[in-house]
CSV table of N, CA and C in Angstrom, one decimal:
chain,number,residue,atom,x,y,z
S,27,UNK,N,84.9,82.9,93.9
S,27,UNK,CA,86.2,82.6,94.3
S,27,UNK,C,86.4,82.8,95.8
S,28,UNK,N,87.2,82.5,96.3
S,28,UNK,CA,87.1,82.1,97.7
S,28,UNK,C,88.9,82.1,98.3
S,29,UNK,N,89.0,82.9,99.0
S,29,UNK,CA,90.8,82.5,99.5
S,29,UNK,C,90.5,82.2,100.7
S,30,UNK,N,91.6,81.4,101.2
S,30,UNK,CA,91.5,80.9,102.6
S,30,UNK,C,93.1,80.9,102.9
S,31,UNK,N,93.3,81.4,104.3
S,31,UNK,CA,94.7,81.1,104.7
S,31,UNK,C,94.0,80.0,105.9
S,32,UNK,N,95.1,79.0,105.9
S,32,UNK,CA,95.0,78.2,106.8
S,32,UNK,C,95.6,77.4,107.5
S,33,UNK,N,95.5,77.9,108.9
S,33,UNK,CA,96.7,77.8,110.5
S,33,UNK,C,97.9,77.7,109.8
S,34,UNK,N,98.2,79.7,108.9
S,34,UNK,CA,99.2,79.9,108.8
S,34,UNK,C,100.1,80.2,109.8
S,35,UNK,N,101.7,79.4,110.5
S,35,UNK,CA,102.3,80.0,111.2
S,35,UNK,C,103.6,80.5,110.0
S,36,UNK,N,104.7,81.3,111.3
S,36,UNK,CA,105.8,82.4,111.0
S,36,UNK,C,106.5,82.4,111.8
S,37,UNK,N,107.7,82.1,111.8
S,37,UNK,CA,108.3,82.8,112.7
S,37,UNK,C,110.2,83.4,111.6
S,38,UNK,N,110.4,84.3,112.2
S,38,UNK,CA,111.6,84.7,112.0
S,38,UNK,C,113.2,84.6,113.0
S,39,UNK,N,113.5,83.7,112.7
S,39,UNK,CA,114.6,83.1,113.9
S,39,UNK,C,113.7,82.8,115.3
S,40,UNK,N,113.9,83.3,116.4
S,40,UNK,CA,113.3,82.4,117.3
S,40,UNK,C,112.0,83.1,117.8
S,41,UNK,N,111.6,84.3,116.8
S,41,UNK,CA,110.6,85.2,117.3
S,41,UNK,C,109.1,84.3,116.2
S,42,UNK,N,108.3,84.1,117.1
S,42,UNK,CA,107.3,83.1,116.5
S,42,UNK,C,105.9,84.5,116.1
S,43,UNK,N,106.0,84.7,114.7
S,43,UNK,CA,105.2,86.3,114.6
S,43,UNK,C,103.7,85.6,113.8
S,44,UNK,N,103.8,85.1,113.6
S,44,UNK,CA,101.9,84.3,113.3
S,44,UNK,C,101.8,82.8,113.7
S,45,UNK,N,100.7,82.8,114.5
S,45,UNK,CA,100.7,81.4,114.9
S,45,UNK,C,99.3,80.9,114.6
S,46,UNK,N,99.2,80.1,113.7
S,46,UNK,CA,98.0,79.3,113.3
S,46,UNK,C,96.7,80.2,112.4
S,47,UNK,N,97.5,81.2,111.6
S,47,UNK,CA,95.9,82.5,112.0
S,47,UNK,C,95.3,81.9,110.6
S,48,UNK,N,94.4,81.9,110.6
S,48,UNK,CA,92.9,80.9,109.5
S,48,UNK,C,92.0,82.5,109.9
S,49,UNK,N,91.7,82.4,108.0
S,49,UNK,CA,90.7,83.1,107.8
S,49,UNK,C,89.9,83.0,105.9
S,50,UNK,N,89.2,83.2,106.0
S,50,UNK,CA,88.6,83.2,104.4
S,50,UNK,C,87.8,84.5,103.9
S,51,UNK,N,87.9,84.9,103.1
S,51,UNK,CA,87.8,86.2,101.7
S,51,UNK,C,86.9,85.5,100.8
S,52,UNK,N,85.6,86.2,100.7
S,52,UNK,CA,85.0,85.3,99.7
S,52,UNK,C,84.8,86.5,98.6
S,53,UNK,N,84.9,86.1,97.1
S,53,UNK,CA,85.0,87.0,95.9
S,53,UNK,C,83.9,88.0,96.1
S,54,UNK,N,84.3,89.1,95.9
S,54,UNK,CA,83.4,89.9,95.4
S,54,UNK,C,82.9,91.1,97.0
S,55,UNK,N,84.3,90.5,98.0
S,55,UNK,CA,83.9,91.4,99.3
S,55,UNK,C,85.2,91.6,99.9
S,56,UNK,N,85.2,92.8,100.6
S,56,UNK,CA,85.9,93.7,100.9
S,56,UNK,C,86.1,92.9,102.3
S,57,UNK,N,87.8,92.3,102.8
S,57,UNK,CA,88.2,91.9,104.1
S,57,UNK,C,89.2,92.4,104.3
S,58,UNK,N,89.2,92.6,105.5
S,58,UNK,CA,90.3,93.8,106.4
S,58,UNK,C,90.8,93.0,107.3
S,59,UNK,N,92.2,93.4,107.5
S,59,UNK,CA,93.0,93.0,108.7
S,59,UNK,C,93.6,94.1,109.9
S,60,UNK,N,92.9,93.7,110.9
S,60,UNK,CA,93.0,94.6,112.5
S,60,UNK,C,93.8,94.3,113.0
S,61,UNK,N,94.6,95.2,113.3
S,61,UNK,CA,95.7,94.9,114.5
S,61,UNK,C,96.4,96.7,114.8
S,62,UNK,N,97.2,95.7,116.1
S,62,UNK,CA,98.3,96.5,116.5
S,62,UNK,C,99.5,96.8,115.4
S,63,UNK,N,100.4,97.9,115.6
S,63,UNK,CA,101.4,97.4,115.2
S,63,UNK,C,102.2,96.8,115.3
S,64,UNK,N,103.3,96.0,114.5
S,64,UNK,CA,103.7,94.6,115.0
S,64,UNK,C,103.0,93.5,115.5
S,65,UNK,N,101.3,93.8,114.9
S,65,UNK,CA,100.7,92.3,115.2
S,65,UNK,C,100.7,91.0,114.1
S,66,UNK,N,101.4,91.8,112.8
S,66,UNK,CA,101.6,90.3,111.9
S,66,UNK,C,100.9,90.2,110.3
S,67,UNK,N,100.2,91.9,110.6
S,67,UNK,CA,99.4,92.0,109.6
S,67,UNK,C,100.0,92.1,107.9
S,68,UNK,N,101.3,93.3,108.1
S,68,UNK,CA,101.9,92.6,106.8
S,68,UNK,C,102.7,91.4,106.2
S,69,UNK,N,103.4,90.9,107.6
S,69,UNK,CA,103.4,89.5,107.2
S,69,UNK,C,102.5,88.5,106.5
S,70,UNK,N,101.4,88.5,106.8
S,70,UNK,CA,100.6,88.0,106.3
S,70,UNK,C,100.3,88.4,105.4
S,71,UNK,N,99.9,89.4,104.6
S,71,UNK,CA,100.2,89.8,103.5
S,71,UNK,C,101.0,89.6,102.6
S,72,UNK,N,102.6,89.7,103.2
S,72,UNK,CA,104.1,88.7,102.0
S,72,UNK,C,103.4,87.5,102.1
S,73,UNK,N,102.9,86.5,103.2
S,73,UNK,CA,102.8,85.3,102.8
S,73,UNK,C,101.7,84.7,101.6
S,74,UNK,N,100.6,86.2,101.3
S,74,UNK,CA,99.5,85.7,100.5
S,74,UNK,C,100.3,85.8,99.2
S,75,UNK,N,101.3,86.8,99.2
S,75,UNK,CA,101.6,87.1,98.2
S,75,UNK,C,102.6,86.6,97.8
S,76,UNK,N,103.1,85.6,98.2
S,76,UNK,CA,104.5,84.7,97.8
S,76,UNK,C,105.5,85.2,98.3
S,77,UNK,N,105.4,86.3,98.8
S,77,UNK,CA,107.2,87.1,99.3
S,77,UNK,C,107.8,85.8,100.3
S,78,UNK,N,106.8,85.4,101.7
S,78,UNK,CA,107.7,84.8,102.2
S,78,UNK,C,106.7,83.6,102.1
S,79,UNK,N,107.2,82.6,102.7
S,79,UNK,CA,106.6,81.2,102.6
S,79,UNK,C,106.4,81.0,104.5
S,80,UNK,N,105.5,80.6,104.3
S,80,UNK,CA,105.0,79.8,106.0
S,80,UNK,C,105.6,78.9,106.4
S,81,UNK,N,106.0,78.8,107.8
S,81,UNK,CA,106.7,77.9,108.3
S,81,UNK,C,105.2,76.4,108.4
S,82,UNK,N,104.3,77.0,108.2
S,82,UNK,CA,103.3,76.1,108.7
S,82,UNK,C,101.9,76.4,107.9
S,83,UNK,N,101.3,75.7,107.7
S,83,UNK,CA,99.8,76.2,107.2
S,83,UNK,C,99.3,76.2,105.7
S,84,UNK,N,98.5,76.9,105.0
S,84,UNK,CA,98.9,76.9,103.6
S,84,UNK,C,97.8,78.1,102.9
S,85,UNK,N,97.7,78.3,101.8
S,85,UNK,CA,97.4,79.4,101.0
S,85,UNK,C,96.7,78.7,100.2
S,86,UNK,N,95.4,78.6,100.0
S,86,UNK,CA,94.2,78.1,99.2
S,86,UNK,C,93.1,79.1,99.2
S,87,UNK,N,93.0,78.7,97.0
S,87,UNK,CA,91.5,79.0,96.3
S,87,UNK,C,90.8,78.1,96.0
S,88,UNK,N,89.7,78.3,96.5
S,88,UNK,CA,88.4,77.6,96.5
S,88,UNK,C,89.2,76.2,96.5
S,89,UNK,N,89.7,76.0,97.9
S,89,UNK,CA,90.1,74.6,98.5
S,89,UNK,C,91.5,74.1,98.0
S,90,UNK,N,91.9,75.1,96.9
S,90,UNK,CA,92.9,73.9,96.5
S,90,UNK,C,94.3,75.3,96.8
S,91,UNK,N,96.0,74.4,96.5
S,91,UNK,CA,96.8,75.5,96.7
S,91,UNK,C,96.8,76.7,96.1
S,92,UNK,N,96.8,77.7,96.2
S,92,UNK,CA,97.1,78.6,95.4
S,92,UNK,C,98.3,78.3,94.2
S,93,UNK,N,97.8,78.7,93.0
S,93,UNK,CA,99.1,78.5,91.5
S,93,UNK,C,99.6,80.5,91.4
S,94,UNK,N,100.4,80.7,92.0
S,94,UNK,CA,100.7,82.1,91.9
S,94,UNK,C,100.9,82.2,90.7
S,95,UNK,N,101.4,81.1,89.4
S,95,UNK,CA,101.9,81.8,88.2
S,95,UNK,C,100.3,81.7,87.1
S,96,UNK,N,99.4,81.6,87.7
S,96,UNK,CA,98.2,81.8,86.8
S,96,UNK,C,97.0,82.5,87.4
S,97,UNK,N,97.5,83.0,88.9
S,97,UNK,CA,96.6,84.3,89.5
S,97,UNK,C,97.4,85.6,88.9
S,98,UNK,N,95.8,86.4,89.2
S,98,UNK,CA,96.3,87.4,88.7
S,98,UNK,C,95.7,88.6,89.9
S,99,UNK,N,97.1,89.0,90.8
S,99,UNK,CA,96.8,89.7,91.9
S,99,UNK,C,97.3,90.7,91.5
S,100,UNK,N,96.6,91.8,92.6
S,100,UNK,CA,97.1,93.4,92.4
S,100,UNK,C,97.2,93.6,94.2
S,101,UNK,N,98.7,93.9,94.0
S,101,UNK,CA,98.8,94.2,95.6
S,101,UNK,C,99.5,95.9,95.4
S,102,UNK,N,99.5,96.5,96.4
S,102,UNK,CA,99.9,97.8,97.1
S,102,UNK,C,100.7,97.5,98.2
S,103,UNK,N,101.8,97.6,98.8
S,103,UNK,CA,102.6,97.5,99.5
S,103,UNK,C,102.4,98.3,100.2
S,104,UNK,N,102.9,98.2,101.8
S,104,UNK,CA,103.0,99.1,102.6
S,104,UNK,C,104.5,99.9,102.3
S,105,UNK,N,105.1,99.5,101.7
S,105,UNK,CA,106.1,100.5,101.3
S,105,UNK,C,106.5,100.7,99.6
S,106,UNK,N,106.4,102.1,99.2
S,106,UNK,CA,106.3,102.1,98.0
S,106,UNK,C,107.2,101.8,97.3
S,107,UNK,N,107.2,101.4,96.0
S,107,UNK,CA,108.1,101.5,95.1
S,107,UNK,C,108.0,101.6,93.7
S,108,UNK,N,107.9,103.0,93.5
S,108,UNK,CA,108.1,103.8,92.2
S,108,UNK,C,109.1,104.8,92.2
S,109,UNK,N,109.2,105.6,90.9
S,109,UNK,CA,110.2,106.2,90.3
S,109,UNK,C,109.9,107.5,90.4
S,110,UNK,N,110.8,108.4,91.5
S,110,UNK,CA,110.3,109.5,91.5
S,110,UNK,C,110.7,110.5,90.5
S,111,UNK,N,111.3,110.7,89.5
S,111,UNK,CA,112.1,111.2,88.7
S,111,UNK,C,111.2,111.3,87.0
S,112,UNK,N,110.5,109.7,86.6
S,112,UNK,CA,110.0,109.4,86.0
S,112,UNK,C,108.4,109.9,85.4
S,113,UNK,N,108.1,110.0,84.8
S,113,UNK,CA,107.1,110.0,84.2
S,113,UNK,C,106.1,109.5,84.2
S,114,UNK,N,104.6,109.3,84.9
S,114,UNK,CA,103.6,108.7,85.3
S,114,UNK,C,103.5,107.7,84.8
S,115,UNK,N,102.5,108.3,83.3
S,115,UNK,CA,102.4,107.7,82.3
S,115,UNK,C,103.7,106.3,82.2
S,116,UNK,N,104.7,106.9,82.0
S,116,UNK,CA,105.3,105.7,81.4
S,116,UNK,C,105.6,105.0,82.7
S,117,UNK,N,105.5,105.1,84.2
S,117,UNK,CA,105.7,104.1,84.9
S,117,UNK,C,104.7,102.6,85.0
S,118,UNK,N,103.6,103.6,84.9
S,118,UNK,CA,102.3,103.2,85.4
S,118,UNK,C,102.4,101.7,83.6
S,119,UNK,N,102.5,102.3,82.5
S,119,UNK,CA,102.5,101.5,81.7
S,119,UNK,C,103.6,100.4,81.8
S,120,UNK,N,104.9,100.8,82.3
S,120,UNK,CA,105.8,99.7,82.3
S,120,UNK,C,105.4,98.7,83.5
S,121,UNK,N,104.6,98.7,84.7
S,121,UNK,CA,104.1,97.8,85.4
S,121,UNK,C,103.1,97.3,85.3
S,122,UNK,N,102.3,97.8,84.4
S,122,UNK,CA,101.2,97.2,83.5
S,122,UNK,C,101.8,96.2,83.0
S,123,UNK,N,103.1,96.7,82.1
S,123,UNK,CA,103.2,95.5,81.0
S,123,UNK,C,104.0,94.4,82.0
S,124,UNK,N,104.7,94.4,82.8
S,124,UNK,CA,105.3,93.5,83.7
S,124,UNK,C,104.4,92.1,84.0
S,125,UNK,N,102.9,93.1,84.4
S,125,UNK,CA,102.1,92.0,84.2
S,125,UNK,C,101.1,91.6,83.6
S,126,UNK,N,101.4,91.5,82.1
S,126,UNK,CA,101.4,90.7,81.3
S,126,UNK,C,100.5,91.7,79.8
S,127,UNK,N,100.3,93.3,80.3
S,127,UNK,CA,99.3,93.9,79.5
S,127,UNK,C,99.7,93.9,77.8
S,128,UNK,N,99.3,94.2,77.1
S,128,UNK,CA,99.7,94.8,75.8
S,128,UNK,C,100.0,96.5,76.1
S,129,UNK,N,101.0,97.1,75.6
S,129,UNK,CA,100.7,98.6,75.8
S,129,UNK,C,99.6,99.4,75.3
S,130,UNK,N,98.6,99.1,74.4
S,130,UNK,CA,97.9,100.0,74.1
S,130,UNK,C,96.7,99.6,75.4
S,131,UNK,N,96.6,98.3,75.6
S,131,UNK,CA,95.5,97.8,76.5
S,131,UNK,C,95.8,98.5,77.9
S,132,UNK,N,97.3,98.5,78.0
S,132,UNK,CA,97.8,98.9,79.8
S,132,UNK,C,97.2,100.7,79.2
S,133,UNK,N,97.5,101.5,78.3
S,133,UNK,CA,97.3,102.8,78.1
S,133,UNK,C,96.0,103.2,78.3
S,134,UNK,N,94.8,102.4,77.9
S,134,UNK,CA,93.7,102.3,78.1
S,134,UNK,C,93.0,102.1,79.5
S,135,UNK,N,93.7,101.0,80.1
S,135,UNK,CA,93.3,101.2,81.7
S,135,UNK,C,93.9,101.8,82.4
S,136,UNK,N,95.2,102.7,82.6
S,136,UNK,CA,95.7,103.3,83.2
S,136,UNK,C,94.9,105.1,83.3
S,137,UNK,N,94.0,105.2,81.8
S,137,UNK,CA,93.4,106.5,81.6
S,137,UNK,C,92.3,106.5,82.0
S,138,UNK,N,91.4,105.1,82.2
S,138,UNK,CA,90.6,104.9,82.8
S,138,UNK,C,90.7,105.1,84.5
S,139,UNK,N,91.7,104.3,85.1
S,139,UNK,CA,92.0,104.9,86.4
S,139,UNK,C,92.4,105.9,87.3
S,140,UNK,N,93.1,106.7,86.1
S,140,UNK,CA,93.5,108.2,86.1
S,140,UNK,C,92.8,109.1,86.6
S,141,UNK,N,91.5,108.8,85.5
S,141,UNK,CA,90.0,110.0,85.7
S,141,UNK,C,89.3,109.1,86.6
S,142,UNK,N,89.2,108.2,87.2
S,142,UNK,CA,88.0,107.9,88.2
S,142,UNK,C,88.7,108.2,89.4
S,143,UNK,N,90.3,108.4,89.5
S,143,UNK,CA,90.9,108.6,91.0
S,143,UNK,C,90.8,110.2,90.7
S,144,UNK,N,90.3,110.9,89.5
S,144,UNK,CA,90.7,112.2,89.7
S,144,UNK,C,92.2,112.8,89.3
S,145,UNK,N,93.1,112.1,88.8
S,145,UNK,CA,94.1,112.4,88.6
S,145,UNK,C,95.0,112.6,87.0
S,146,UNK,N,93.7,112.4,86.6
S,146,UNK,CA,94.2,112.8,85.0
S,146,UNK,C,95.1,113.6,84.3
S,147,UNK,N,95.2,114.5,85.2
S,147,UNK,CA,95.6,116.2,84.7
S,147,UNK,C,97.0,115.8,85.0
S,148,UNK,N,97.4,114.9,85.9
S,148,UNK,CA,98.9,114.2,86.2
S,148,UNK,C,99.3,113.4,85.6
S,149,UNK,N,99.4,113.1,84.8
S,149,UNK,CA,99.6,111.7,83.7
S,149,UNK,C,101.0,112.3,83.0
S,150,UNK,N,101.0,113.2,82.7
S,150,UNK,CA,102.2,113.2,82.5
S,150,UNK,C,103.9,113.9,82.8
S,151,UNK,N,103.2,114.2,84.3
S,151,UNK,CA,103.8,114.7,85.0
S,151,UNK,C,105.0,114.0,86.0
S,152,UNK,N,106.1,114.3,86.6
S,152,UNK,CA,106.9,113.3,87.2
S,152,UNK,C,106.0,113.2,88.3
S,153,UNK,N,106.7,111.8,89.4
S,153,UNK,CA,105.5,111.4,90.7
S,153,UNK,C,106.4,112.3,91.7
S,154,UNK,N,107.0,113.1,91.4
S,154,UNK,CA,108.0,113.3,92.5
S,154,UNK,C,107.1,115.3,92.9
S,155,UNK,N,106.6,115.3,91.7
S,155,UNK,CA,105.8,116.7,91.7
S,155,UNK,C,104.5,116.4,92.5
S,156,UNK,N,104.4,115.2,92.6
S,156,UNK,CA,102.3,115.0,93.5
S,156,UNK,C,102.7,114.8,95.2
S,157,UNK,N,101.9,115.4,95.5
S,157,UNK,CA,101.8,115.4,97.0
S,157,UNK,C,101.7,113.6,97.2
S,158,UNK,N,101.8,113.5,98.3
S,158,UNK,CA,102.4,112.1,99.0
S,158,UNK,C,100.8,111.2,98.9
S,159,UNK,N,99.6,112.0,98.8
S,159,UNK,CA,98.2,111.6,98.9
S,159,UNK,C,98.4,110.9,97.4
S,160,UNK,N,98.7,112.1,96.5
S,160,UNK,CA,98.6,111.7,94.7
S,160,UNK,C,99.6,110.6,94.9
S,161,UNK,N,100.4,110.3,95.4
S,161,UNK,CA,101.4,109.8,94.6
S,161,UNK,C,101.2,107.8,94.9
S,162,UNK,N,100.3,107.9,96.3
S,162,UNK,CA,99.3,107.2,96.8
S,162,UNK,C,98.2,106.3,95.6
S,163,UNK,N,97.7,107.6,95.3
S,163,UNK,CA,96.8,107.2,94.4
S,163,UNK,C,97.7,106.1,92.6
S,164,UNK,N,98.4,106.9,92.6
S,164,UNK,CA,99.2,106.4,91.6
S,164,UNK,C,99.6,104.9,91.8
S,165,UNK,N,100.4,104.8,92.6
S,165,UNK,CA,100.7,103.5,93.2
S,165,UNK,C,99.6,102.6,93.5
S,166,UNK,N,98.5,102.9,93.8
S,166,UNK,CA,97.4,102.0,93.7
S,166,UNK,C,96.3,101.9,92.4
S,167,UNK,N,97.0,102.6,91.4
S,167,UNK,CA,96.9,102.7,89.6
S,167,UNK,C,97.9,101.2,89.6
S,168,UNK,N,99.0,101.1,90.1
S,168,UNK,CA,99.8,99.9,89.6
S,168,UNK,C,99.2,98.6,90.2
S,169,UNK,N,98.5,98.9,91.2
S,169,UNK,CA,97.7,97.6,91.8
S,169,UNK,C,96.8,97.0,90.8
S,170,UNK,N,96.0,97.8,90.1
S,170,UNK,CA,94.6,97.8,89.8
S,170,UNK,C,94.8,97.6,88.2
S,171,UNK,N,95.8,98.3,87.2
S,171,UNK,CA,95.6,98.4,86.1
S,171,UNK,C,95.2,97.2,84.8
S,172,UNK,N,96.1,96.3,86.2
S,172,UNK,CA,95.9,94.9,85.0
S,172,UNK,C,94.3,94.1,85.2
S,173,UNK,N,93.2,94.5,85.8
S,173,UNK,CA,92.5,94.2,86.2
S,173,UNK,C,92.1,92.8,86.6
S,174,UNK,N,93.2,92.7,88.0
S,174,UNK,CA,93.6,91.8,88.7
S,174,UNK,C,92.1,90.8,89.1
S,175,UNK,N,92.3,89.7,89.7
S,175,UNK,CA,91.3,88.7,90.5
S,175,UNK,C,90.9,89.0,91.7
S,176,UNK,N,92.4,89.0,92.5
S,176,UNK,CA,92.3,89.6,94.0
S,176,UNK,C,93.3,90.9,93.6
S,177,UNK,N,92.6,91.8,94.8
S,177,UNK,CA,93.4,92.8,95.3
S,177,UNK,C,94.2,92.9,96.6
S,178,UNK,N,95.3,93.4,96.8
S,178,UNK,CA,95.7,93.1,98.3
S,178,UNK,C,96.3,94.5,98.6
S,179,UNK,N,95.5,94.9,99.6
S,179,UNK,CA,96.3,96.5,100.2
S,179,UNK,C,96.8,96.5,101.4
S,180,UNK,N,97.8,96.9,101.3
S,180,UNK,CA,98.5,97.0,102.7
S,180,UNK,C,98.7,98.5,103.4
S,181,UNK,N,98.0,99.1,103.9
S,181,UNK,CA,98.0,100.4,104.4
S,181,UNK,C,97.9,101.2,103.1
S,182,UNK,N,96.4,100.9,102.7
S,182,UNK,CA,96.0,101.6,101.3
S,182,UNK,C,95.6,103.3,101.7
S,183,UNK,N,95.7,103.5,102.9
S,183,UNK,CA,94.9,105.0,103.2
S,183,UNK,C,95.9,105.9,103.4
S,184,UNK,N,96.9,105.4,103.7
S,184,UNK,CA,98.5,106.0,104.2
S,184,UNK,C,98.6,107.1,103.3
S,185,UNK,N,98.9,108.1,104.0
S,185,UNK,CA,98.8,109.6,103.4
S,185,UNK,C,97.9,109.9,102.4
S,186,UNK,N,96.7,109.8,102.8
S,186,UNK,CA,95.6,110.5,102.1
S,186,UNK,C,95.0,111.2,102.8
S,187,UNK,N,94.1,112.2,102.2
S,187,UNK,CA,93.6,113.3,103.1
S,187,UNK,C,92.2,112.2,103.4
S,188,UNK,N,91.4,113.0,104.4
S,188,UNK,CA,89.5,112.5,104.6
S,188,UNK,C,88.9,112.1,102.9
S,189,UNK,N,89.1,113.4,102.2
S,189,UNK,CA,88.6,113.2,101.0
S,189,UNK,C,88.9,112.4,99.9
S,190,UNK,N,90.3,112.1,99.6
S,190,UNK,CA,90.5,111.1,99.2
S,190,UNK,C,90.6,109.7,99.8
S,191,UNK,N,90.4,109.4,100.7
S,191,UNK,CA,90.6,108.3,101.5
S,191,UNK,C,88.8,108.2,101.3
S,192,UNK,N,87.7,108.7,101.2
S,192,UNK,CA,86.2,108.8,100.6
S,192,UNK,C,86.6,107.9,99.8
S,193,UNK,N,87.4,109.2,98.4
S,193,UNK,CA,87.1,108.3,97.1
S,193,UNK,C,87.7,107.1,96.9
S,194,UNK,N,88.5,106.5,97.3
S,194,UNK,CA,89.4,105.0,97.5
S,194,UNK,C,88.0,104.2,97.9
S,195,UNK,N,87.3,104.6,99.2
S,195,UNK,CA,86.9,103.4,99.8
S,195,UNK,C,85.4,103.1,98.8
């Protein structure tokens, strides 16, 4: 599988924030986007991911447009959104099922990702009790659970310590 963005531009009223930027992701390998801040990088990111649409350019797999309603991506935001009050376990399962799991299947991979991020012992604990690293890790349980095609992280390291930021990479 193969993604390609191609001479995607942007702009937001008269501020022109990507201009022409082309690049390709080929399956099975880890690509990163460098910059400053404010260089465009999460924009580009809403645009892979449907949030916003390109004023220019386009979003293709292996050559053809991207069909967002038959991919199956796992993104991480640069800003989170979970329920800090709630219950791991049942968050992590209710965004599972959002995209598309059975509950016992989402229960299954969620316990699987639990123990390989190390976090098991928190499952059923609120997210509001984990340090801002854990709660990290959790949030990138909701990326991963449905065992997505592509992955997309957007400031995946953001409050982790050295050691966990190891085990992520």
């Amino acid at each position: 599988m193969e993604l390609e963005l191609r001479e995607i531009s942007k702009s937001f009223g008269e501020k022109k924030v990507l201009r022409e930027v082309s690049f390709t992701a080929k399956g099975g390998q880890a690509f990163g986007l460098l910059g400053r801040n404010g260089a465009g990088k999460t924009t580009t990111i809403r645009i892979l991911m449907d949030v916003f649409a390109p004023d220019g350019g386009a979003v293709l797999i292996d050559g053809a447009p991207i069909d967002y309603s038959k991919m199956k991506l796992g993104y991480l935001p640069e800003e989170r959104g979970m329920y800090p009050k709630k219950k791991i376990i049942d968050q992590l399962v209710y965004f599972a099922q959002l995209k598309g799991m059975q509950r016992r299947a989402a229960i299954q991979s969620i316990d699987y990702w639990l123990d390989r991020l190390n976090m098991a012992e928190h499952r059923d604990k609120r997210l509001d009790t984990l340090s801002k690293g854990n709660q990290q890790k959790i949030q990138l349980i909701t990326a991963l659970a449905h065992d997505p095609e592509i992955v997309i992280l957007d400031e995946p390291f953001s409050g982790l310590d050295p050691v966990n930021a190891m085990l992520l990479k």
